Coordinates of C-alpha atoms in Angstrom, one line a residue:
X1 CA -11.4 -68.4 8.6
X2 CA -11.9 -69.2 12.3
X3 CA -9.1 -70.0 15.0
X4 CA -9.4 -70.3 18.7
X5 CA -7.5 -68.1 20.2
X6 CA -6.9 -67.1 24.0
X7 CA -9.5 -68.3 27.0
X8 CA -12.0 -66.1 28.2
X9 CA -13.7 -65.8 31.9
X10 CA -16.8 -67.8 29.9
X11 CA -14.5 -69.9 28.2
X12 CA -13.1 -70.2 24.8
X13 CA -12.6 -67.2 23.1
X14 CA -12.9 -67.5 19.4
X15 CA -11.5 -64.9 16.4
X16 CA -12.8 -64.9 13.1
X17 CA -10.7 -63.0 10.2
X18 CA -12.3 -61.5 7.5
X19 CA -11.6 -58.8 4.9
X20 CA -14.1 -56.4 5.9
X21 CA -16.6 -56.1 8.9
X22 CA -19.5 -54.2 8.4
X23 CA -21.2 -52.8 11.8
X24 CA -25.1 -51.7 11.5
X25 CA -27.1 -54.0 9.4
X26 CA -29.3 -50.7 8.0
X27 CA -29.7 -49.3 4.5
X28 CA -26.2 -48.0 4.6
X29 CA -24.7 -51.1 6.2
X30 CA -26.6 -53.6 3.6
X31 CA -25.9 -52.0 0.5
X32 CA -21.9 -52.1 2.6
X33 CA -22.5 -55.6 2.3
X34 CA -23.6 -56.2 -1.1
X35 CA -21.0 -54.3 -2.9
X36 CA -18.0 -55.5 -0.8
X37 CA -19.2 -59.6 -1.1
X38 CA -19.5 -58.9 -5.1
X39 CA -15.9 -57.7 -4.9
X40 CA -15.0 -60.8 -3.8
X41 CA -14.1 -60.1 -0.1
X42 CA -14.9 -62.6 3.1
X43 CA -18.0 -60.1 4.4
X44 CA -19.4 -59.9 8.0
X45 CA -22.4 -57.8 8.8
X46 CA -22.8 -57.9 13.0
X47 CA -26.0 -55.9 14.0
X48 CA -27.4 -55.7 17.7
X49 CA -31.0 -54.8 17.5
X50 CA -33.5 -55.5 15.3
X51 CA -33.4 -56.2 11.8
X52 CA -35.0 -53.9 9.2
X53 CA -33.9 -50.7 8.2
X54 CA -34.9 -47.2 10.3
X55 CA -36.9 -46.1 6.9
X56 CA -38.8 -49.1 7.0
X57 CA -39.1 -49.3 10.5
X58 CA -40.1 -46.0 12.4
X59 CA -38.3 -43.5 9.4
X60 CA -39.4 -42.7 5.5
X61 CA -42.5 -45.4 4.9
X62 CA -44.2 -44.7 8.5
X63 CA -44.4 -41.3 8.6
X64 CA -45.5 -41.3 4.9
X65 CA -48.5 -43.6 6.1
X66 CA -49.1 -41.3 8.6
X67 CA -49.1 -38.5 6.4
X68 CA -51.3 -40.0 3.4
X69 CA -54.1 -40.1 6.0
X70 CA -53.7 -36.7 7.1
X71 CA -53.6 -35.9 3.6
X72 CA -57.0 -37.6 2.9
X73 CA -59.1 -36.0 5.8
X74 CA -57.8 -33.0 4.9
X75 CA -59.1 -33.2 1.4
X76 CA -62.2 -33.9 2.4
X77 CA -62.4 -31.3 4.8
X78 CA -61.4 -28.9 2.0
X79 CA -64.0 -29.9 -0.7
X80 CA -66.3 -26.7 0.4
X81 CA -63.8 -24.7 -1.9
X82 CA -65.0 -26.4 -4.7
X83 CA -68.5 -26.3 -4.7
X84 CA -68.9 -29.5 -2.5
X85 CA -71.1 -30.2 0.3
X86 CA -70.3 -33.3 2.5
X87 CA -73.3 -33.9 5.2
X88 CA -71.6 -34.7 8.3
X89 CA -67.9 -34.0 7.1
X90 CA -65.3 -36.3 7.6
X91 CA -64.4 -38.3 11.0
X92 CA -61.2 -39.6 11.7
X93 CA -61.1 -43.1 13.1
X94 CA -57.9 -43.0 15.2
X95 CA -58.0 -46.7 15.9
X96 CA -58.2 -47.4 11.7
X97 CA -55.7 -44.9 11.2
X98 CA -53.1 -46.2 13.2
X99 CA -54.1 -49.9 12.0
X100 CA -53.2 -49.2 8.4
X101 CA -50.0 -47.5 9.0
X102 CA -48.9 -50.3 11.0
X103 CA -50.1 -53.0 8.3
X104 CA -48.1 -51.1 5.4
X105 CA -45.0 -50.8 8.1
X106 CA -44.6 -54.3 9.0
X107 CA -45.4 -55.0 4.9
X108 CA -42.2 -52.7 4.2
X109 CA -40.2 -54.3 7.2
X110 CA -41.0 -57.9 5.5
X111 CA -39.5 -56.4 2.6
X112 CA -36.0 -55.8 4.0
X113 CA -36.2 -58.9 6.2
X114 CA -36.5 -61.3 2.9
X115 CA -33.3 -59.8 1.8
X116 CA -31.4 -60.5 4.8
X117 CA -32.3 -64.0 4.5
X118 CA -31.3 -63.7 1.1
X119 CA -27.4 -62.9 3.1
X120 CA -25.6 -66.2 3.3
X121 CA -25.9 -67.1 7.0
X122 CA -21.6 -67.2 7.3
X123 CA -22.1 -63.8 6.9
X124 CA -24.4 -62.6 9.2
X125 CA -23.4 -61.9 13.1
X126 CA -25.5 -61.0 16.0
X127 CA -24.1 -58.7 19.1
X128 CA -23.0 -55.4 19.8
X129 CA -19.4 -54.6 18.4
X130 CA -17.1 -52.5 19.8
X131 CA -13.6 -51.5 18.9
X132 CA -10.5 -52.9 20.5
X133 CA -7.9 -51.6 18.2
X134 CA -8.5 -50.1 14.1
X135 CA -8.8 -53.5 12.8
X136 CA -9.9 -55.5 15.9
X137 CA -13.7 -55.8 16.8
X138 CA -15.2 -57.8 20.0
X139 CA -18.6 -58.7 20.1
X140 CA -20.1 -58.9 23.1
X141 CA -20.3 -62.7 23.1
X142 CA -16.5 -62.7 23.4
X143 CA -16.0 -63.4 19.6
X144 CA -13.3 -61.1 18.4
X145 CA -13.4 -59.9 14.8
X146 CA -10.4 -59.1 12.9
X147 CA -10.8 -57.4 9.7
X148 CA -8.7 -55.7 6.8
X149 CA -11.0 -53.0 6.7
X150 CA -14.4 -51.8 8.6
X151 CA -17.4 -50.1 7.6
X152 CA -19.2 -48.2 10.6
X153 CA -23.2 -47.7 9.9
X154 CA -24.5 -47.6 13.1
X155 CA -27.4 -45.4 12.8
X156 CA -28.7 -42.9 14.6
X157 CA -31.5 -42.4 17.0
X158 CA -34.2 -40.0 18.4
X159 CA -32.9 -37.3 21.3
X160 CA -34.8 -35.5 24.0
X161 CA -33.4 -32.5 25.4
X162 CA -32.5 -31.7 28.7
X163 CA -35.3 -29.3 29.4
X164 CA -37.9 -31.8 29.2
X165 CA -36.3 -34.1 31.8
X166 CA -38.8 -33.0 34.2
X167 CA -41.7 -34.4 32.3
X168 CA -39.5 -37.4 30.6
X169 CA -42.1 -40.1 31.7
X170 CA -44.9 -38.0 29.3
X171 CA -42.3 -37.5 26.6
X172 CA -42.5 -39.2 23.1
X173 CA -40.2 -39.4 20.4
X174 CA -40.9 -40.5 16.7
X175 CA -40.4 -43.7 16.9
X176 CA -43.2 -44.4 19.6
X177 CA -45.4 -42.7 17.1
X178 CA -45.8 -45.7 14.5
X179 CA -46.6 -48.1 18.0
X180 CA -49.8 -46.3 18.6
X181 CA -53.1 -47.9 18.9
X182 CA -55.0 -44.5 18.9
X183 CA -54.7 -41.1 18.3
X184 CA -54.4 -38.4 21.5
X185 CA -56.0 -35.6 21.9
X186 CA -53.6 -33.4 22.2
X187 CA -49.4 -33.3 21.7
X188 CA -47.2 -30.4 22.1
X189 CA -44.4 -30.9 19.6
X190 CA -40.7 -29.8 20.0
X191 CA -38.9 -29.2 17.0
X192 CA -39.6 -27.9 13.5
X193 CA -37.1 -30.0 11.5
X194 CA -38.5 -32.0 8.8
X195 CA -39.7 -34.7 11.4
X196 CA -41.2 -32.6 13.6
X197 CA -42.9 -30.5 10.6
X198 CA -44.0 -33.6 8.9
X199 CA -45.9 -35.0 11.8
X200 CA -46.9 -32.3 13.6
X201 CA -48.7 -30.8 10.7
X202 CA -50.2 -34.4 9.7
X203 CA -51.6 -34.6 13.9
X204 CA -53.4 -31.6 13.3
X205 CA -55.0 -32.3 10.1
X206 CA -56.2 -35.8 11.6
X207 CA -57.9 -33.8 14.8
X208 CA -55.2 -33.7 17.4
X209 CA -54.3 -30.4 18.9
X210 CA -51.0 -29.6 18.4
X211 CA -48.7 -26.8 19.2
X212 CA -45.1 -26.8 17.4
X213 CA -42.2 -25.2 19.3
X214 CA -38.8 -24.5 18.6
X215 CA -35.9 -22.3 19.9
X216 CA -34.8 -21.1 16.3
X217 CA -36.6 -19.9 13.8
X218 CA -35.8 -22.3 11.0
X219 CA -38.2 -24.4 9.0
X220 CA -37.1 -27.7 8.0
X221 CA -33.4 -28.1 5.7
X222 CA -34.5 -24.5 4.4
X223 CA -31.9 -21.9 5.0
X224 CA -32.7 -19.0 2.2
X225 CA -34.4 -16.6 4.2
X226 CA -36.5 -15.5 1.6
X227 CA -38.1 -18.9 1.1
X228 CA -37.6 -19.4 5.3
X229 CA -39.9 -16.5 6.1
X230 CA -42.6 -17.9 2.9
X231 CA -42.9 -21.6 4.6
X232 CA -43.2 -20.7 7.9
X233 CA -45.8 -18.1 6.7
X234 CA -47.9 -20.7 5.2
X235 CA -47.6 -23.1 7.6
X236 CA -48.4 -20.6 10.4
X237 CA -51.5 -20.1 8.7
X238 CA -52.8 -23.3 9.4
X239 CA -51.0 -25.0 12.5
X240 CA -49.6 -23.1 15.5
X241 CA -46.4 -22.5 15.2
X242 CA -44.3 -20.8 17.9
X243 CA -40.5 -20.2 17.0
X244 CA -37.8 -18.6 19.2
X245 CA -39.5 -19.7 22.4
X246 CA -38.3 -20.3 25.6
X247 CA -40.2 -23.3 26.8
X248 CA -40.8 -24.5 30.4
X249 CA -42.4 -27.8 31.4
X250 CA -44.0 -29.2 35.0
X251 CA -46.4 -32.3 34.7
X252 CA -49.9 -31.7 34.9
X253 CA -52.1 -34.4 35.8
X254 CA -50.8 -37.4 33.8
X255 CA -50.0 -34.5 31.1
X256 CA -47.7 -31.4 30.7
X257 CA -48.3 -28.2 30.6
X258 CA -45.9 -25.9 29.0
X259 CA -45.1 -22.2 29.3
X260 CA -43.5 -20.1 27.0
X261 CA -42.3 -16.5 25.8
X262 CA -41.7 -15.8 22.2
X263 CA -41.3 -12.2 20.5
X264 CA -42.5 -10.8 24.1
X265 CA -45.2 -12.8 24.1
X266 CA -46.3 -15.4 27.3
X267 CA -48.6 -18.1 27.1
X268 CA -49.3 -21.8 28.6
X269 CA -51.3 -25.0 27.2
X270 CA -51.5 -28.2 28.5
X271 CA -51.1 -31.4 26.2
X272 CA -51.6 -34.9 27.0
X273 CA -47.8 -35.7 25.7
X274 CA -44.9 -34.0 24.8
X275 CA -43.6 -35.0 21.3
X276 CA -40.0 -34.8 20.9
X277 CA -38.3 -34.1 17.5
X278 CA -35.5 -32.1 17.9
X279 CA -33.1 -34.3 15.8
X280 CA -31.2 -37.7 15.6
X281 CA -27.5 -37.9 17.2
X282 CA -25.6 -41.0 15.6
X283 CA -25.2 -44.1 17.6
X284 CA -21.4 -44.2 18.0
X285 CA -21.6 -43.9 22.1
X286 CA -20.8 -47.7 22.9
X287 CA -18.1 -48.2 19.6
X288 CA -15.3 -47.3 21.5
X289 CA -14.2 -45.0 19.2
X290 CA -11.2 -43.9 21.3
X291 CA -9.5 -47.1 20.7
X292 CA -9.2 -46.5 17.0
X293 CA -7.0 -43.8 16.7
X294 CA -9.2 -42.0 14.8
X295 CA -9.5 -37.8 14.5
X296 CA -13.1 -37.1 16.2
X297 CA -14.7 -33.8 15.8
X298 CA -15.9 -32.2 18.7
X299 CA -19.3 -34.1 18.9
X300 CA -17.4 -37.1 19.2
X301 CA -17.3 -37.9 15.5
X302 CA -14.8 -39.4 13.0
X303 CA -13.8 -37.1 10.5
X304 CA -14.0 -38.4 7.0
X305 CA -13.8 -38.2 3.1
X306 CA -17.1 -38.0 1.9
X307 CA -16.5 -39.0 -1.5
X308 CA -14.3 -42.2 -0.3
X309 CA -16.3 -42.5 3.7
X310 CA -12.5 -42.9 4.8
X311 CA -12.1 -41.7 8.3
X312 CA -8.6 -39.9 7.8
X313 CA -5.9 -42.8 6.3
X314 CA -7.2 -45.6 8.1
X315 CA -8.5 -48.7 6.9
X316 CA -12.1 -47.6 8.5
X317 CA -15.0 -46.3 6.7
X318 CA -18.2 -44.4 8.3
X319 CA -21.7 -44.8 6.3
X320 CA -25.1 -43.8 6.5
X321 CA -26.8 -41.7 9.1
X322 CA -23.9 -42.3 11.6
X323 CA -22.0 -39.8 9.9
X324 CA -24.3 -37.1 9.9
X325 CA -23.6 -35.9 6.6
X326 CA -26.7 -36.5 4.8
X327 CA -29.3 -38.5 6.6
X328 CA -31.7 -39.7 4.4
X329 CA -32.0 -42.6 2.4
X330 CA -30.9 -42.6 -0.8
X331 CA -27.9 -41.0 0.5
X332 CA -27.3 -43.9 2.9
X333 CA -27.4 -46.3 0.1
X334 CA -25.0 -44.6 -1.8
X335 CA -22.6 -44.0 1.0
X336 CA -23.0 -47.4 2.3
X337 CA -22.2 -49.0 -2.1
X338 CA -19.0 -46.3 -1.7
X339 CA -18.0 -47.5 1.6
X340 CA -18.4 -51.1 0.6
X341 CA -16.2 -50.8 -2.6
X342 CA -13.4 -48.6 -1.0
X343 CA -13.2 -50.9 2.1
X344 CA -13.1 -54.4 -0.5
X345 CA -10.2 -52.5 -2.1
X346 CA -8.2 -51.2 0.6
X347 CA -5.5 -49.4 0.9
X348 CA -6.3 -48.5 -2.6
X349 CA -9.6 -45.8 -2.5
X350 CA -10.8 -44.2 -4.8
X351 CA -13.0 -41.0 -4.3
X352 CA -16.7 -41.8 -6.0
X353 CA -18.8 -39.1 -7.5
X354 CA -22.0 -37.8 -5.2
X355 CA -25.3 -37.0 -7.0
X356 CA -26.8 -33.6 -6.9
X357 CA -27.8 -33.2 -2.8
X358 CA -31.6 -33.5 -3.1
X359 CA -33.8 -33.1 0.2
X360 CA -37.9 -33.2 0.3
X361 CA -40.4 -32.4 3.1
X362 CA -43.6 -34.3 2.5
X363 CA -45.4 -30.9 4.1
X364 CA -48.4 -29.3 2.1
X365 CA -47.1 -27.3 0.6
X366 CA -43.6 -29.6 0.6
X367 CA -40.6 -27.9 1.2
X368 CA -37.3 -28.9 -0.7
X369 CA -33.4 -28.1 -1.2
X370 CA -31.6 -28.8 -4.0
X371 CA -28.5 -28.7 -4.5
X372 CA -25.8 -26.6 -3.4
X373 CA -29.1 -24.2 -1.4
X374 CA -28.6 -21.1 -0.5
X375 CA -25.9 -22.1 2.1
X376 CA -23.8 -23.4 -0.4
X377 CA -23.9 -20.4 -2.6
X378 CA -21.1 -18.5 -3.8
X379 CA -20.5 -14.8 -4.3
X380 CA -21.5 -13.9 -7.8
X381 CA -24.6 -16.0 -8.0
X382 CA -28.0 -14.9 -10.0
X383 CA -31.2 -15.8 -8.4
X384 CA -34.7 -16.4 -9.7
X385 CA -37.8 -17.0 -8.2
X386 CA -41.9 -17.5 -8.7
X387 CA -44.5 -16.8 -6.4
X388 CA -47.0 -19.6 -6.5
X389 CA -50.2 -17.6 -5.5
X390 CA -50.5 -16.8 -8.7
X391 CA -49.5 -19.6 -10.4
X392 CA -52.3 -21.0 -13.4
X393 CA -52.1 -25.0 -11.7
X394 CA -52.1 -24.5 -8.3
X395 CA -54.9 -22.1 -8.5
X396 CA -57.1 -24.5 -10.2
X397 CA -56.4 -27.2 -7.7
X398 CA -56.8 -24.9 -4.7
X399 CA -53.3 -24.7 -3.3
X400 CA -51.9 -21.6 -4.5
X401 CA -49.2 -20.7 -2.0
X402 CA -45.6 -20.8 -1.8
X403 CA -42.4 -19.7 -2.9
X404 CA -39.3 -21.5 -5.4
X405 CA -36.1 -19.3 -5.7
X406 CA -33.7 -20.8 -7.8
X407 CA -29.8 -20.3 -8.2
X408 CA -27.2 -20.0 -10.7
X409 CA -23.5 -18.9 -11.5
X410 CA -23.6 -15.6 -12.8
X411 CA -20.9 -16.0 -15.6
X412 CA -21.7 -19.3 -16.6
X413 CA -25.6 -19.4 -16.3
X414 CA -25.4 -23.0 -15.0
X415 CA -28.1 -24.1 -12.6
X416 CA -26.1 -24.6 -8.8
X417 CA -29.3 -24.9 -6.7
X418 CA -32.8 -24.2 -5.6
X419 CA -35.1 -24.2 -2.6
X420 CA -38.8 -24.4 -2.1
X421 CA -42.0 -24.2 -0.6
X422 CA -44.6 -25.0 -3.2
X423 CA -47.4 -27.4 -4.0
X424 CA -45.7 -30.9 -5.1
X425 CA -42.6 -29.8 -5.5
X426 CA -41.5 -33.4 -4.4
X427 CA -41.7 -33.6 -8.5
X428 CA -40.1 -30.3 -9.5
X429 CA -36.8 -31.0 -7.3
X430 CA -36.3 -34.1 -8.9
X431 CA -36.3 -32.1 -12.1
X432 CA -34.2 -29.2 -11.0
X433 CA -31.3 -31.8 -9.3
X434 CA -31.4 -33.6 -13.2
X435 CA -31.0 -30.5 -14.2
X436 CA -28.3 -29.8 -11.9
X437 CA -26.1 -32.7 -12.4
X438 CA -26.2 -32.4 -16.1
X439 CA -24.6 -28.6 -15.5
X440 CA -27.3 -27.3 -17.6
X441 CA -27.8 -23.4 -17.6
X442 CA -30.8 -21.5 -17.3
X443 CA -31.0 -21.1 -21.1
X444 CA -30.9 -24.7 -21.4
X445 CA -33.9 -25.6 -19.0
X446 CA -35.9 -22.8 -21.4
X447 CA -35.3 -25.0 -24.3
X448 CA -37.1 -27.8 -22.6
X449 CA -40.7 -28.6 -22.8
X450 CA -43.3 -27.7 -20.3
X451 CA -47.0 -28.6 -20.7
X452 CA -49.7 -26.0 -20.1
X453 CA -51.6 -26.5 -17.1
X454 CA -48.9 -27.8 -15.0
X455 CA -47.2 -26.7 -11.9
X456 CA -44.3 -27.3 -13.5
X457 CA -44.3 -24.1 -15.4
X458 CA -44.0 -22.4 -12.4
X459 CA -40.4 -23.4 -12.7
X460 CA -40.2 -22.3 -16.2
X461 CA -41.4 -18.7 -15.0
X462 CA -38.8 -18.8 -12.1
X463 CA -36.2 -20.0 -14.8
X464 CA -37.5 -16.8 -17.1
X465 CA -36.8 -14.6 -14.3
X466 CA -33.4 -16.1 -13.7
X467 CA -32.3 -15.4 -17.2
X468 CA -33.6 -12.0 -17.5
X469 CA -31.3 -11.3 -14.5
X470 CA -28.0 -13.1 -16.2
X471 CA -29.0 -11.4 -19.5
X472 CA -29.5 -14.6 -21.1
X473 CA -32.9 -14.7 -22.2
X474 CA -33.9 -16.6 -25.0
X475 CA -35.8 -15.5 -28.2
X476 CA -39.9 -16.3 -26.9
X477 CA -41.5 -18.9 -28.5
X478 CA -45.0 -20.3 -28.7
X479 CA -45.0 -22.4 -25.7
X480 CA -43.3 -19.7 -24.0
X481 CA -46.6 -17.7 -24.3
X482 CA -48.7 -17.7 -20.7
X483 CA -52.4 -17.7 -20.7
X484 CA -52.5 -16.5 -17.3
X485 CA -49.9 -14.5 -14.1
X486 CA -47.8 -17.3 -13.3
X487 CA -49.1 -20.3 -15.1

């Protein structure tokens, strides 16, 4: 398994061969590794930084921390609707606050470090790998790496555009977030992804004044229009938002002030820092890609089979959120258990099934695509939809806003896709992408049960619409009958 080979500057220059070298030791990478070692192949898994995955790390769990607190002072600040009086109201202890999220953090990043030391040590590599031919890797203490077949799962990491060069030294990106040791006072936030949405909107509950920017005017993964124009609405209502702006930024003290112009509109603010969350590029820079012989796109990217993660007919394979496909967890893991099999069993790949695309914005109300979404849709599609200020449940609990339009083919009646603004619709898009992958139709879902109060029936009424418009509608039945608009 290892040879010397030819002498370096430093000295001996060693080569180890295996069957398949695994770069990025992430959620995509590790799950690489797992499926590839129970296949039997001689694994490596090199990785250059830290270990611990980015969910773990500065990703998923964090900002969910982050958000859960928000969440809390919130409630309390909302009670008033219901008849309560809180003397005082609530305060939010910045210190505490950032304490707890970094307590549950490093408890999640134990987590993924007890399974690496789970990995037999033969198998584990530290240094940055780059490529000196499609099956030849060097590591940047000189060991060279040849493998049957690679997996890359490199990652990806936070950007900051060139505008805010000016003011880089007061500029933040998510990951600095989750190293706090107090809250500011104040952060203007570029981007409204479903980063920047997600914190941004979880700052301002918890007392910081914020200001979210962004050139376009899309919120989140959300691309119907309909259900574009409802979310940004809502959240409009409670945290400014400014979209198609031109931004400018000059320091200010130690902070920045920025100026901008939006629907003929001027304005300024200054903000202690500058928050930047205008995406994730993935971390191929340093891979020397060009070496490989690989097709790149024109960001510089391999282009691959996403239901193999072949790049062309090469014995490489590209997992995770490296490829930019679909950058979010679950996805990874799956990608990275495809890549892992395919690359064991090369030159023989075999093209794996995906599940139903499913993305979530832990926003109040959440946002959430499933499916194909409205992007994805083709010609002769019906559409349904429920307005949720109306809606029995999320009147009672005080959150009655929002918007769920959901497709299907028109001469089949089966379910292709949905997206939402809504209360907890993390729930309900879990449902809908079941529903989804089992190819059931709109009839079907009708001949499900819903229980009565539940914001679940707000599907069931958007699923009513849906096939009054394909002509499909059911005989009604008992539990079909509502007790209130919308419930």
């Amino acid at each position: 398994m290892f040879n010397a080979n030819s002498l370096h500057s430093n000295g001996i220059m060693t080569t180890r061969e295996v069957d398949v070298a695994i770069i990025g030791a992430g959620t995509a990478g590790l799950s690489a590794r797992r499926e590839a070692a129970k296949a039997g192949a001689r694994v490596v898994l090199i990785e250059s930084g830290p270990y611990g995955t980015t969910c773990a790390r500065v990703g998923c769990m964090p900002s969910k921390l982050f958000i859960a607190a928000a969440e809390a002072a919130h409630a309390v600040a909302g009670v008033g609707e219901f008849g309560i009086d809180i003397p005082g109201g609530a305060r939010v202890d910045g210190r505490a606050v950032m304490q707890r999220v970094q307590r549950e953090r490093d408890r999640f990043v134990s987590g993924v470090l007890d399974s690496i030391r789970e990995i037999p040590d033969k198998q584990l590599l530290r240094g940055h790998a780059r490529f000196v031919g499609p099956n030849t890797l060097e590591i940047d203490d000189g060991t060279r790496i040849e493998a049957r077949a690679i997996v890359i799962a490199t990652g990806s990491h936070p950007s900051i555009p060139r505008s805010l060069e000016p003011v880089r030294e007061q500029v933040l990106v998510s990951d600095d977030l989750f190293e706090w040791q107090d809250l500011p006072g104040s952060i203007g936030l570029i981007g409204t992804g479903s980063v920047g949405l997600e914190l941004g909107q979880a700052l301002h509950r918890l007392g910081v004044r914020t200001r979210l920017f962004s050139q376009g005017d899309r919120i989140g993964p959300l691309r119907d229009p309909v259900v574009n124009d409802a979310a940004r609405n809502i959240i409009a209502h409670e945290l400014p938002l400014l979209l198609k702006a031109e931004t400018e930024f000059e320091k200010d003290g130690d902070g920045v002030r920025v100026r901008w112009r939006t629907n003929g509109a001027e304005g300024e603010e200054s903000f202690q820092r500058i928050l930047s969350a205008t995406g994730r590029p993935p971390n191929l820079g340093r891979l020397g890609l060009e070496r490989t012989g690989l097709e790149l796109d024109e960001r510089g990217s391999p282009r691959f089979d996403p239901r193999t993660m072949q790049c062309g007919d090469s014995p490489i394979f590209i997992a995770g959120d490296v490829n930019g496909d679909r950058p979010l967890l679950h996805e990874a893991a799956d990608e990275g258990r495809i890549a892992g099999i395919n690359a064991a069993s090369w030159p023989a790949v075999e093209p794996k099934t995906r599940r139903t695309p499913l993305a979530i914005v832990f926003t109040d109300p959440q946002l959430a695509v499933v499916g194909a979404g409205f992007t994805g849709l083709e010609s002769n599609v019906a559409i349904g939809s429920i307005d949720y200020r109306d809606q029995g449940r999320a009147r009672v609990i005080g959150k009655n806003a929002g918007l769920i339009r959901i497709y299907a083919r028109r001469e089949t009646g089966t379910l292709i896709g949905a997206e939402m603004v809504a209360p907890r619709v993390e729930h309900m898009a879990h449902l809908l992408a079941w529903a989804i992958q089992r190819q059931l139709t709109a009839a079907d879902v009708l001949d499900l049960p819903f229980y009565h109060p539940v914001l679940e029936e707000g599907i069931r009424s958007a699923i009513r619409a849906l096939c009054s418009e394909l002509n499909t509608m059911p005989p009604e039945r008992l539990q079909d009958l509502e007790c209130g608009p919308g419930s």
